[in-house]
Tab-separated table of C-alpha atoms in Angstrom:
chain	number	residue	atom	x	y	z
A	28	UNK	CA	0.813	19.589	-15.469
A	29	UNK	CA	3.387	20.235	-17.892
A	30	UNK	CA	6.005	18.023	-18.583
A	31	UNK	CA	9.206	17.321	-20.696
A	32	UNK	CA	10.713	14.501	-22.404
A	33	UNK	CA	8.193	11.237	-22.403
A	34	UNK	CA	7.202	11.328	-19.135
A	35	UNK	CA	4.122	9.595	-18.571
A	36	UNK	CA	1.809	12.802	-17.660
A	37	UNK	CA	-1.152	14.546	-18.523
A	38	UNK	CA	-0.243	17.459	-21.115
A	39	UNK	CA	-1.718	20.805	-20.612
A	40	UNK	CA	-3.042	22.092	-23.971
A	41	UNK	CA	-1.887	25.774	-25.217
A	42	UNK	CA	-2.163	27.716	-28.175
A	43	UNK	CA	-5.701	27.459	-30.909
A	44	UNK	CA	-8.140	24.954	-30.502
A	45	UNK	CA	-6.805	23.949	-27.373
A	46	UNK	CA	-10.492	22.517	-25.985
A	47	UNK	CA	-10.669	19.910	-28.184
A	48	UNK	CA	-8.054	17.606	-27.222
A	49	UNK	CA	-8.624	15.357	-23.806
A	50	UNK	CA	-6.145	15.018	-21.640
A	51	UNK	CA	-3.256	12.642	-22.726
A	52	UNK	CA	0.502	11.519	-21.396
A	53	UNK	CA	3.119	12.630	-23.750
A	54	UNK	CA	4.243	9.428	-24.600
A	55	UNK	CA	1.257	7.805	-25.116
A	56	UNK	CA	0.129	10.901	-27.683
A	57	UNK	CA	3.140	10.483	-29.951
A	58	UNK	CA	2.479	6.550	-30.304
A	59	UNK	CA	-1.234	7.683	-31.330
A	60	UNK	CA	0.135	10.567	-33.909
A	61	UNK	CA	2.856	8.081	-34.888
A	62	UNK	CA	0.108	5.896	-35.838
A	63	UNK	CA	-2.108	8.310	-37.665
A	64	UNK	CA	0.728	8.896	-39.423
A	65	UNK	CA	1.036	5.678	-40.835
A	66	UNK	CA	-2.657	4.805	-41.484
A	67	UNK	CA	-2.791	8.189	-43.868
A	68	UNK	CA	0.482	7.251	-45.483
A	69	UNK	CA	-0.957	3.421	-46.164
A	70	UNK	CA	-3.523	5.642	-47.764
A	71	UNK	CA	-1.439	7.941	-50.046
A	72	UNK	CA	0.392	5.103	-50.913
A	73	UNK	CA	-2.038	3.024	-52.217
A	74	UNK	CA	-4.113	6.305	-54.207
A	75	UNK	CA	-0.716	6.585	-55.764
A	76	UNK	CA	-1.460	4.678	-58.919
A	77	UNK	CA	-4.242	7.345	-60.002
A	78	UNK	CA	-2.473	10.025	-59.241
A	79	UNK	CA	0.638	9.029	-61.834
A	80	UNK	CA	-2.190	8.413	-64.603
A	81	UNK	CA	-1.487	4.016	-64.112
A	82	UNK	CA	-5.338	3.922	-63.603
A	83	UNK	CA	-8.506	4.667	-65.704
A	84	UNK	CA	-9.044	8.023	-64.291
A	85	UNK	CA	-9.388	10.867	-66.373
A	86	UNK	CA	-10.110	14.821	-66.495
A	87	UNK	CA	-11.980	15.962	-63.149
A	88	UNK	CA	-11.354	12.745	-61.587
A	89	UNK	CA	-7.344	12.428	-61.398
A	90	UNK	CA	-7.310	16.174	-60.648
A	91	UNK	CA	-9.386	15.902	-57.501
A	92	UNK	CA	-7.084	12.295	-56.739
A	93	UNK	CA	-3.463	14.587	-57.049
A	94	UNK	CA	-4.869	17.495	-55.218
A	95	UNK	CA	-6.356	15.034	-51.870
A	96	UNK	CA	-3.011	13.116	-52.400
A	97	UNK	CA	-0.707	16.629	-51.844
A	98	UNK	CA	-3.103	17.392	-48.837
A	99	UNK	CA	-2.782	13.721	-47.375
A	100	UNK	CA	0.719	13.210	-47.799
A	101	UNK	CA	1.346	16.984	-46.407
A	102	UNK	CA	-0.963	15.967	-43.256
A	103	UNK	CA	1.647	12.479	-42.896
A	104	UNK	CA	4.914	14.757	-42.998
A	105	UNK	CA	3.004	16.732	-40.696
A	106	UNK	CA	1.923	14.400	-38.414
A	107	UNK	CA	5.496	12.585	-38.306
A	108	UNK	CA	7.061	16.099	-37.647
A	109	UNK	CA	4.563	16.715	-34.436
A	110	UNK	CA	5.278	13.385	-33.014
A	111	UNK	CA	9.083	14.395	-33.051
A	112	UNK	CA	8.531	17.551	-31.325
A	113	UNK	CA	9.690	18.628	-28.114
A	114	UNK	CA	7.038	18.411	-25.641
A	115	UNK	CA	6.091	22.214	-25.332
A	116	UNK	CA	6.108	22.177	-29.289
A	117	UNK	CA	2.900	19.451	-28.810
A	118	UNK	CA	1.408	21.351	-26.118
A	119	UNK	CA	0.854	23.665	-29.065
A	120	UNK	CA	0.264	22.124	-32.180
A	121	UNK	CA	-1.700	19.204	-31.488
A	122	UNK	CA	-4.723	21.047	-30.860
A	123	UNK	CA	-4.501	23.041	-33.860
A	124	UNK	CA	-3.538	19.709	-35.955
A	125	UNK	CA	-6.171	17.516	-34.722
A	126	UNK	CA	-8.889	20.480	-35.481
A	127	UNK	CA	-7.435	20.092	-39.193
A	128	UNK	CA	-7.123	16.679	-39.333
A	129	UNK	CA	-11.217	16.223	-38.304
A	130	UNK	CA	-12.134	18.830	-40.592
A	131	UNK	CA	-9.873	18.177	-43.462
A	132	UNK	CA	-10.464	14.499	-43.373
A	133	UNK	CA	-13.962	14.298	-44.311
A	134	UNK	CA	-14.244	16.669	-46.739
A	135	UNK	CA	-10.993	14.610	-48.434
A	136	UNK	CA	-12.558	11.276	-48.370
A	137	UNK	CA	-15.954	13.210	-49.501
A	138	UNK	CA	-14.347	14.784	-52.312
A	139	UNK	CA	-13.020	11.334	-53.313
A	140	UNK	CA	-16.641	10.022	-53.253
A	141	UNK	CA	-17.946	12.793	-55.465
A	142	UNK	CA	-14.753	12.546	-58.302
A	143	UNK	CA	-14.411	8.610	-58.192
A	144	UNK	CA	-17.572	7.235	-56.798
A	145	UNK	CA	-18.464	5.794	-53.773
A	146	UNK	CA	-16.916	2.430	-52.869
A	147	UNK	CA	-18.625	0.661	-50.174
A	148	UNK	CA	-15.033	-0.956	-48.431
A	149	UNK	CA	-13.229	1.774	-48.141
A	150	UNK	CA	-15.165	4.859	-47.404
A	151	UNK	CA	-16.288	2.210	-44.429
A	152	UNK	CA	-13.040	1.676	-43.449
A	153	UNK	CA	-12.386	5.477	-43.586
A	154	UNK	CA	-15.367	6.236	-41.128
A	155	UNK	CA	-14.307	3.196	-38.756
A	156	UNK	CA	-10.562	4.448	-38.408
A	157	UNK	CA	-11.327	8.224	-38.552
A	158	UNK	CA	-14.168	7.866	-35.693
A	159	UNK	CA	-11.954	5.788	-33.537
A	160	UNK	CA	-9.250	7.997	-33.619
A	161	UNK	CA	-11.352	11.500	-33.123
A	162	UNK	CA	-12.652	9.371	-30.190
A	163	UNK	CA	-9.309	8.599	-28.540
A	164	UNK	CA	-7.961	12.206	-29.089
A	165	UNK	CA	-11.010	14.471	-28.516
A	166	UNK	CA	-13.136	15.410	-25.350
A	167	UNK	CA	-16.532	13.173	-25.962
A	168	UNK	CA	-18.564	16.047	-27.185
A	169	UNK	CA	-16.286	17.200	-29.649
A	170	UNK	CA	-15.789	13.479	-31.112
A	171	UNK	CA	-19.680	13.248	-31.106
A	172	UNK	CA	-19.362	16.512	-33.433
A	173	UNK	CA	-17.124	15.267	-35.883
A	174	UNK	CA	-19.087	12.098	-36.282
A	175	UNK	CA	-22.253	14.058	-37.485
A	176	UNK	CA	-19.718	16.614	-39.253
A	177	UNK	CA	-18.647	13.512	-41.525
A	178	UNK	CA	-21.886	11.875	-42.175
A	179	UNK	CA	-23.722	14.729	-43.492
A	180	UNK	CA	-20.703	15.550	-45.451
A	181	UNK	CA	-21.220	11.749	-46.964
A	182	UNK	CA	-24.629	12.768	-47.407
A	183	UNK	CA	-24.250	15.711	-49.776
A	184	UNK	CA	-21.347	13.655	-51.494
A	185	UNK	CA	-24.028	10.625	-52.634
A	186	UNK	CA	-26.698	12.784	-53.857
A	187	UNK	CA	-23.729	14.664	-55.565
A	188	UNK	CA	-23.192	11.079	-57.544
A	189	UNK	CA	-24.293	10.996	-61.295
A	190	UNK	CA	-25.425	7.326	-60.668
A	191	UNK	CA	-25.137	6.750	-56.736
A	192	UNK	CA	-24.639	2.687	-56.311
A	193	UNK	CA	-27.368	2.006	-53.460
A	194	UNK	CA	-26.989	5.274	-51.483
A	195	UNK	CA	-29.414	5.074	-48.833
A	196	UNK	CA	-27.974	1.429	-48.368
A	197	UNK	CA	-24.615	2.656	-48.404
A	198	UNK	CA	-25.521	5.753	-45.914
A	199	UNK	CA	-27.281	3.099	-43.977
A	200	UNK	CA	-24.148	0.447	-43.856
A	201	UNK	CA	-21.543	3.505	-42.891
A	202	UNK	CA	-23.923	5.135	-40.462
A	203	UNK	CA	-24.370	2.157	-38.589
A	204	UNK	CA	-20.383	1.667	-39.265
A	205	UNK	CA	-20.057	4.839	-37.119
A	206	UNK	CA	-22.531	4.586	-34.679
A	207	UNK	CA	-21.278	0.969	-33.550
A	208	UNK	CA	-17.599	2.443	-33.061
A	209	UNK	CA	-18.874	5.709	-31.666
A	210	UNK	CA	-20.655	3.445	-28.758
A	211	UNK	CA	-17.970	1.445	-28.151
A	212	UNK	CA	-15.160	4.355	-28.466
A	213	UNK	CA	-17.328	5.974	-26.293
A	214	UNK	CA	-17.534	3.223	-23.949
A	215	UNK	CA	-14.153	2.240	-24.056
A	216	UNK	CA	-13.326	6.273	-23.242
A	217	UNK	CA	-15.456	6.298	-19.792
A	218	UNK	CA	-13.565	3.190	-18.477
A	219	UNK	CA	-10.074	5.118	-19.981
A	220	UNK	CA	-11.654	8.045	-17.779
A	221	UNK	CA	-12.085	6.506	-14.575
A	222	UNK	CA	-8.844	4.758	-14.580
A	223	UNK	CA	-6.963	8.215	-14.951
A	224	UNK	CA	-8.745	9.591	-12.562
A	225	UNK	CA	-8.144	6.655	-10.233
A	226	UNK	CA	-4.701	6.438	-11.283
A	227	UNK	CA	-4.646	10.509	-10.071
A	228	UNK	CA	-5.946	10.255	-6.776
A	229	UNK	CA	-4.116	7.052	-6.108
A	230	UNK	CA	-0.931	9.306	-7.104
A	231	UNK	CA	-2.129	12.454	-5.044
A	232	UNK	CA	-2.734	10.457	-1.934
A	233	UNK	CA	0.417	7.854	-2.534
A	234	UNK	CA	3.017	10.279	-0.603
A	235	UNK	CA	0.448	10.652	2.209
A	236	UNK	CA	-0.121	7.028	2.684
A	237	UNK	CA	3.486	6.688	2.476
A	238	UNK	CA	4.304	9.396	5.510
A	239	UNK	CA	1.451	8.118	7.343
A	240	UNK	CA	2.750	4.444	7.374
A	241	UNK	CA	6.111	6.060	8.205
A	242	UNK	CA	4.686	8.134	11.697
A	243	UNK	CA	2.629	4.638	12.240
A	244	UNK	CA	6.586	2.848	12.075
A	245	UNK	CA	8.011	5.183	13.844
A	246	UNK	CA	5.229	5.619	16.695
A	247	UNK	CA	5.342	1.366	16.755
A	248	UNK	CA	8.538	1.776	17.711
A	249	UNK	CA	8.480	4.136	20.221
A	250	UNK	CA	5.705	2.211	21.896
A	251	UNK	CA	8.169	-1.116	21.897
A	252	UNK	CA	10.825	1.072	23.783
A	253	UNK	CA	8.147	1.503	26.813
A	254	UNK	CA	5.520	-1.055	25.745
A	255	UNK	CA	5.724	-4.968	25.925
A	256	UNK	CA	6.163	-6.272	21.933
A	257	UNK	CA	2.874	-8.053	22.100
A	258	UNK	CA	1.085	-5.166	23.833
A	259	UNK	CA	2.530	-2.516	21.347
A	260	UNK	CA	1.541	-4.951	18.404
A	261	UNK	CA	-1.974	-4.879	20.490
A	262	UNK	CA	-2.051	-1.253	20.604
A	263	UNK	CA	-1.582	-0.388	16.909
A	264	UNK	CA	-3.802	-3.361	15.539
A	265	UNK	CA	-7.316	-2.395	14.039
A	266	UNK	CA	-10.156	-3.096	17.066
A	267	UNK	CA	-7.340	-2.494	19.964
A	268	UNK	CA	-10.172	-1.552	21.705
A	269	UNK	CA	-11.954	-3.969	21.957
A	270	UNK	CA	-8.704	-6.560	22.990
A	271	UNK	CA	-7.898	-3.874	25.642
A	272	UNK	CA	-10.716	-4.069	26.462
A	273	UNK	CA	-11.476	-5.635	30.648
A	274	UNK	CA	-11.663	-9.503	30.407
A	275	UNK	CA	-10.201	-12.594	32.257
A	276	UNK	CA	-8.023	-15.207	31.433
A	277	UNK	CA	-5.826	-17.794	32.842
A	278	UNK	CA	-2.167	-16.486	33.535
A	279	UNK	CA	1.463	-17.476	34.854
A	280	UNK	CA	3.066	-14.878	36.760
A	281	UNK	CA	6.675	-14.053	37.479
A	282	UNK	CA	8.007	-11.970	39.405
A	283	UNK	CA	12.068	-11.456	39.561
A	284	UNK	CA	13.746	-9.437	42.561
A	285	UNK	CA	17.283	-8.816	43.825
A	286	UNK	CA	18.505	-9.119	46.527
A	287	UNK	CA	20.853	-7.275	48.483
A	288	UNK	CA	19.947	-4.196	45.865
A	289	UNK	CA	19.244	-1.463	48.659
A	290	UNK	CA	22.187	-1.905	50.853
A	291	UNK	CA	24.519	-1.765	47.453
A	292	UNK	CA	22.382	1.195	46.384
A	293	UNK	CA	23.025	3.134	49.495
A	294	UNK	CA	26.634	2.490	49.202
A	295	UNK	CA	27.548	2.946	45.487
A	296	UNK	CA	27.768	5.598	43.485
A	297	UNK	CA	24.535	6.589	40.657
A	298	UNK	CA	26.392	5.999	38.102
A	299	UNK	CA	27.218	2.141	39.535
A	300	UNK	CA	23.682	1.489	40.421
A	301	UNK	CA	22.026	2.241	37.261
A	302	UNK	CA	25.273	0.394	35.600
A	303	UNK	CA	24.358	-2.425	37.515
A	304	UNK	CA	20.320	-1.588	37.036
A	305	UNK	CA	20.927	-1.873	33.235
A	306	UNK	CA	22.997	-5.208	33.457
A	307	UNK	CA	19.896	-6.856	35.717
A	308	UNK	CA	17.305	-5.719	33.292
A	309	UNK	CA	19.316	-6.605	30.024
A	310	UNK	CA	20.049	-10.238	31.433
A	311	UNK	CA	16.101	-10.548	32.482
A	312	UNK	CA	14.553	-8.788	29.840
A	313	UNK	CA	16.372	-10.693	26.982
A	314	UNK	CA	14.984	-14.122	28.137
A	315	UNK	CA	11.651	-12.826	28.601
A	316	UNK	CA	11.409	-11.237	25.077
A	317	UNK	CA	13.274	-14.277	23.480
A	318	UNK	CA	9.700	-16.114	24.941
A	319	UNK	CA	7.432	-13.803	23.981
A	320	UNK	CA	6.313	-13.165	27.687
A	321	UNK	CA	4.007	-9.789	28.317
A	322	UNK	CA	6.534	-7.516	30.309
A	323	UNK	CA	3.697	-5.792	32.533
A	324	UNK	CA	6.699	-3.259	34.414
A	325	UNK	CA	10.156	-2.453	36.216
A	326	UNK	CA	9.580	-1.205	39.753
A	327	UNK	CA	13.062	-0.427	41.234
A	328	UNK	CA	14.766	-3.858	41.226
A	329	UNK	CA	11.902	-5.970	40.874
A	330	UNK	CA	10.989	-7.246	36.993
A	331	UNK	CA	7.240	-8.082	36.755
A	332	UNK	CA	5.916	-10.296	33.583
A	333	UNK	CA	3.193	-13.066	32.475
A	334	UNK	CA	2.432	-15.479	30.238
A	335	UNK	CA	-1.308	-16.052	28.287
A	336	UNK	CA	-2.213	-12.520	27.529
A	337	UNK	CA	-2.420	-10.551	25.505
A	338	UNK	CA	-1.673	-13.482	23.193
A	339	UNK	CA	-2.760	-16.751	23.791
A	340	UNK	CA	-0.291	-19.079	25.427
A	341	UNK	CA	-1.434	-23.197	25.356
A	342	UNK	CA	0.691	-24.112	28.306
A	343	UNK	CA	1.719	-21.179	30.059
A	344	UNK	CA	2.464	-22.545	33.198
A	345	UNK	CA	4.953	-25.172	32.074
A	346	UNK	CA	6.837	-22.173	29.753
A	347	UNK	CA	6.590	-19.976	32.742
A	348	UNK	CA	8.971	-22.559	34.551
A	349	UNK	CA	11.444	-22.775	31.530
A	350	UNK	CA	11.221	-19.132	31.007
A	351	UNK	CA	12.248	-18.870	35.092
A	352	UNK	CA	15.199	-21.081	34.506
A	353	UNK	CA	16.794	-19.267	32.024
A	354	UNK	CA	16.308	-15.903	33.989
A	355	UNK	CA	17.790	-17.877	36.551
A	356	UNK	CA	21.194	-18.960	34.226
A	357	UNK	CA	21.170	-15.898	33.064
A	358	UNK	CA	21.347	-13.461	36.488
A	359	UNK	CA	23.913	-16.301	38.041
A	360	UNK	CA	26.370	-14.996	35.134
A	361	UNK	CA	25.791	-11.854	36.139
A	362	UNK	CA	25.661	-12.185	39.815
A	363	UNK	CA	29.617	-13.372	40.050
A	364	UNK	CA	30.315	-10.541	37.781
A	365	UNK	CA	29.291	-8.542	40.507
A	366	UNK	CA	30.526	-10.199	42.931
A	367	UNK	CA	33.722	-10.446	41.459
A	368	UNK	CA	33.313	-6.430	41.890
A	369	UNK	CA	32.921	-6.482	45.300
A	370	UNK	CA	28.858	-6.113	45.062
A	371	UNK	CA	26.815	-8.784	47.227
A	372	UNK	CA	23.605	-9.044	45.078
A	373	UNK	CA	21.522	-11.970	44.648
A	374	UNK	CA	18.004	-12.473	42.965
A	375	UNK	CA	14.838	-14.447	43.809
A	376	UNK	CA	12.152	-15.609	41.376
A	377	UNK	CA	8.448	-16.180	42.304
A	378	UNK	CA	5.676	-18.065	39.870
A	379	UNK	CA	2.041	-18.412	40.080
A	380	UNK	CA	-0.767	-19.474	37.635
A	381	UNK	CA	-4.746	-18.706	37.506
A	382	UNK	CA	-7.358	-16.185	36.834
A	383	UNK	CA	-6.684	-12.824	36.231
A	384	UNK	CA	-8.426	-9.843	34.978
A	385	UNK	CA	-6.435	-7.657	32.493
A	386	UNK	CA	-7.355	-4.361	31.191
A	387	UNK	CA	-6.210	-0.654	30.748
A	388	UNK	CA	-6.002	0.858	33.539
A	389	UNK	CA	-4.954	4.502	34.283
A	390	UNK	CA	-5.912	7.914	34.002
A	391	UNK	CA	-7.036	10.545	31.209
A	392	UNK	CA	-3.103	11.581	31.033
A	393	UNK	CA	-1.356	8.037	31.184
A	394	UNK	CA	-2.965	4.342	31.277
A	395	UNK	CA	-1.334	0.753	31.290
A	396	UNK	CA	-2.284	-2.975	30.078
A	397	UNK	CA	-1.612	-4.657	33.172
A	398	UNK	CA	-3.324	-7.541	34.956
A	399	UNK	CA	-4.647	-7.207	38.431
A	400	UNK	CA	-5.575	-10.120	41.180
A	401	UNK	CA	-4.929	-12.922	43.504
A	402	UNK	CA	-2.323	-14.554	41.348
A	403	UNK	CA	-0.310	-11.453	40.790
A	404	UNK	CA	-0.469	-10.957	44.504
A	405	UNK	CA	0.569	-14.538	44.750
A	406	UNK	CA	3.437	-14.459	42.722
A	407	UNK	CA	4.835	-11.252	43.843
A	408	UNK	CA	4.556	-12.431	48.090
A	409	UNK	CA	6.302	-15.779	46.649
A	410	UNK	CA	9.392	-13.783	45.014
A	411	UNK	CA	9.691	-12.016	48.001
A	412	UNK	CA	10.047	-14.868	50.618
A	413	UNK	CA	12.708	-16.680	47.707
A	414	UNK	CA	16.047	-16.756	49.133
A	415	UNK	CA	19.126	-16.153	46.627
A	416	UNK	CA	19.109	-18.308	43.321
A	417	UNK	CA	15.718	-19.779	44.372
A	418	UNK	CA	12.600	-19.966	41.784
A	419	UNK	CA	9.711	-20.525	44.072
A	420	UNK	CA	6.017	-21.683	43.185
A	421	UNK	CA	2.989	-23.148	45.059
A	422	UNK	CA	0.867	-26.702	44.580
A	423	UNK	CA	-1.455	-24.680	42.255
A	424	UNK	CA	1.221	-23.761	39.672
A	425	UNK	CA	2.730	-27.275	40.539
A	426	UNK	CA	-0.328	-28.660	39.516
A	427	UNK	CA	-0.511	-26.349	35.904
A	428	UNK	CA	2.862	-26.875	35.158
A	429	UNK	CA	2.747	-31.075	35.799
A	430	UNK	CA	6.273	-31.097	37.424
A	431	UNK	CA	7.876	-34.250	38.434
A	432	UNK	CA	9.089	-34.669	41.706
A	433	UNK	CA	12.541	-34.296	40.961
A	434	UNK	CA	12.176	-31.267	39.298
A	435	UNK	CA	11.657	-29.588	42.866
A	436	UNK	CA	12.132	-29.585	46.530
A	437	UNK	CA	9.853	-29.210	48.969
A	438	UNK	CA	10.442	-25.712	51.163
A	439	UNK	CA	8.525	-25.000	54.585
A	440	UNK	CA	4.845	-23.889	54.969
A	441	UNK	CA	5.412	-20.235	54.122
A	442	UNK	CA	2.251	-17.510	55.987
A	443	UNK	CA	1.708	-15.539	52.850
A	444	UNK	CA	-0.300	-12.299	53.590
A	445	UNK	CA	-3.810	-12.161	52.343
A	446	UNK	CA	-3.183	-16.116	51.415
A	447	UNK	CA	-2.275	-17.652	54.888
A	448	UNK	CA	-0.294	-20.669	55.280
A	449	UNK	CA	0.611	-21.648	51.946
A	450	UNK	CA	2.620	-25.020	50.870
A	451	UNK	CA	6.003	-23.843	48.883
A	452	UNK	CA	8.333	-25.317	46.255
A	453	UNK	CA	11.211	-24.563	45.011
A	454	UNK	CA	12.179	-25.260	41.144
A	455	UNK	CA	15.044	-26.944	40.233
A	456	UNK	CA	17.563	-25.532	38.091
């Protein structure tokens, strides 16, 4: 596209000749005229000698040396003009320009060769330094052009010699002069090739990436507002499949309830049950995020969450019993708040550990990560039968979690549907 200033961006040519050129940034063109510039003005420089008559030139000879030094050291002004110009002023010129420059070059240096004679060094030089640069400025086929252009121009120039020193040696040195370059302009060219185009696409596609990664943010975070953290980090991880996908593993369950709720509900107003709704879940779900437990749902009053899966937990039983504690401190605080307000409301906790299976389940509109079994069962008929402030757990989560004796108190044999007489603990805290 077009561009002002030096912006670094591919120049659209206009005007003659504008084929030849490949595609170039505008900065990085007016470092390459600036430096044409100054390899043609080394060379009027140092020609200047014959031209003012301080060498042995005579006749023919210093004639053809002042009239390529007026066309070489009008090509330098030129050249340091262009690279000054504003960028639509390039877009135009520098086609036209570089077509003279690879046309008037040769036959310059070739004219020298047929006044002064041919010397070895510098027409060498001069087929190096021209090649390279018709490589770095021209499309491939036109630089291939120029190269045969300028030898057979160096041709006719020896057999135009008097007394040619060694020309087929010399045609032989300088040919393989310009070959060697040619190859490894050319070479150097492809790689300069692919990394524009790279460079492109990577640019083309950048602002895409960048609005994808943005909807994947956002979409993250709309999952964390209804997911569990670890299931939402689950969800929009590479192979989520295959970790939602059905599998058992060893869990600790707990289940958090208040008490109390449905007589207060009936009584207070909307607004003051999901007040006190949002106080309950805020106390609860703080703790349990703070732990990194899986919150697997909110059913009315009653918190469900686990321990051990999704991710990997080495002693979930024994953090399950911490984690219940601190739910614990924390719902107390908030209990004599509301008591303070007139509202009797208590909470029970319930805690189990073993095998689960975990999986989506769901339908084709709406599906869930949740873990289904005994021990949810378990834990969720052991919160119920909790009186107020009590965390309650069985021998088998006893057991997982190696609690001392003092750490709980024995409660009575407790019929547990589906689990019959069951032995009961309470935690405590």
């Amino acid at each position: 596209m077009t561009v002002g200033g030096d912006v670094e961006e591919s120049l659209v040519w206009r005007g003659p000749f504008r084929s030849l050129p490949r595609d170039l940034s505008t900065a990085s063109l007016r470092s390459l005229i600036t430096a044409i510039a100054w390899l043609i003005g080394i060379g009027v420089v140092a020609v200047l000698p014959d031209v003012l008559g301080l060498t042995s030139l005579h006749g023919r000879q210093r004639l053809g040396m002042r009239v390529a030094f007026l066309i070489a050291a009008t090509l330098t002004a030129g050249l340091f003009a262009v690279a000054r110009a504003s960028t639509r002023r390039l877009e135009v010129a520098f086609p036209a320009l570089a077509a003279a420059l690879f046309l008037i070059g040769p036959v310059l240096v070739n004219l020298a060769v047929v006044l002064v004679g041919a010397n070895f060094g510098g027409v060498t030089v001069f087929f190096v330094e021209l090649l390279l640069i018709a490589f770095l400025v021209l499309r491939r086929s036109w630089a291939i052009a120029v190269t045969v252009f300028t030898l057979a121009l160096y041709v006719v120039a020896l057999a135009a010699l008097d007394k040619p020193p060694s020309p087929q040696l010399q045609f032989i040195n300088v040919l393989a002069a310009a070959v060697a370059t040619g190859v490894l302009m050319g070479a150097f060219t492809n790689r300069l090739d692919d990394t524009r185009r790279e460079l492109a696409f990577m640019n083309a596609h950048l602002e895409d990436r960048v609005e994808e990664q943005v909807r994947e943010l956002e979409r993250t975070g709309r999952l964390r507002r209804f997911l569990s953290p670890q299931v939402a980090e689950v969800v929009t991880s590479e192979g989520a499949e295959a970790l939602l996908a059905p599998h058992r593993a060893e869990i600790a369950v707990i289940f958090v309830d208040l008490r109390g709720f449905s007589a207060f509900a009936n009584a207070a107003t909307a607004a003051r049950v999901m007040e006190v709704l949002h106080s309950y879940y805020d106390a609860v779900g703080r703790v349990l995020d703070a732990h990194g437990a899986t919150i697997g749902g909110f059913d009315g009053d009653g918190v469900f969450a686990y321990l051990g899966d999704p991710v990997a937990h080495p002693d979930a039983a024994s953090a399950a019993v911490r984690i219940a504690g601190e739910v614990a401190r924390s719902l107390d605080d908030r209990t004599a708040e509301w008591s303070r307000s007139g509202q009797t409301i208590g909470y029970g906790i319930g805690l189990a550990f073993g095998q689960a299976t975990l999986g989506s389940v769901g339908f084709a509109g709406r599906s869930d990560y949740t873990p289904v079994g005994p021990v949810v069962n378990l834990a969720s008929r052991l919160c119920a039968d909790a009186q107020h402030r009590e965390i309650v757990i069985d021998d088998a989560m006893r057991t997982a979690a190696r609690l001392a004796e003092a750490e709980v108190a024995p409660r009575r044999d407790v019929d547990l549907k589906g689990f019959g007489i069951t032995r009961t603990y309470a935690v405590v805290h």
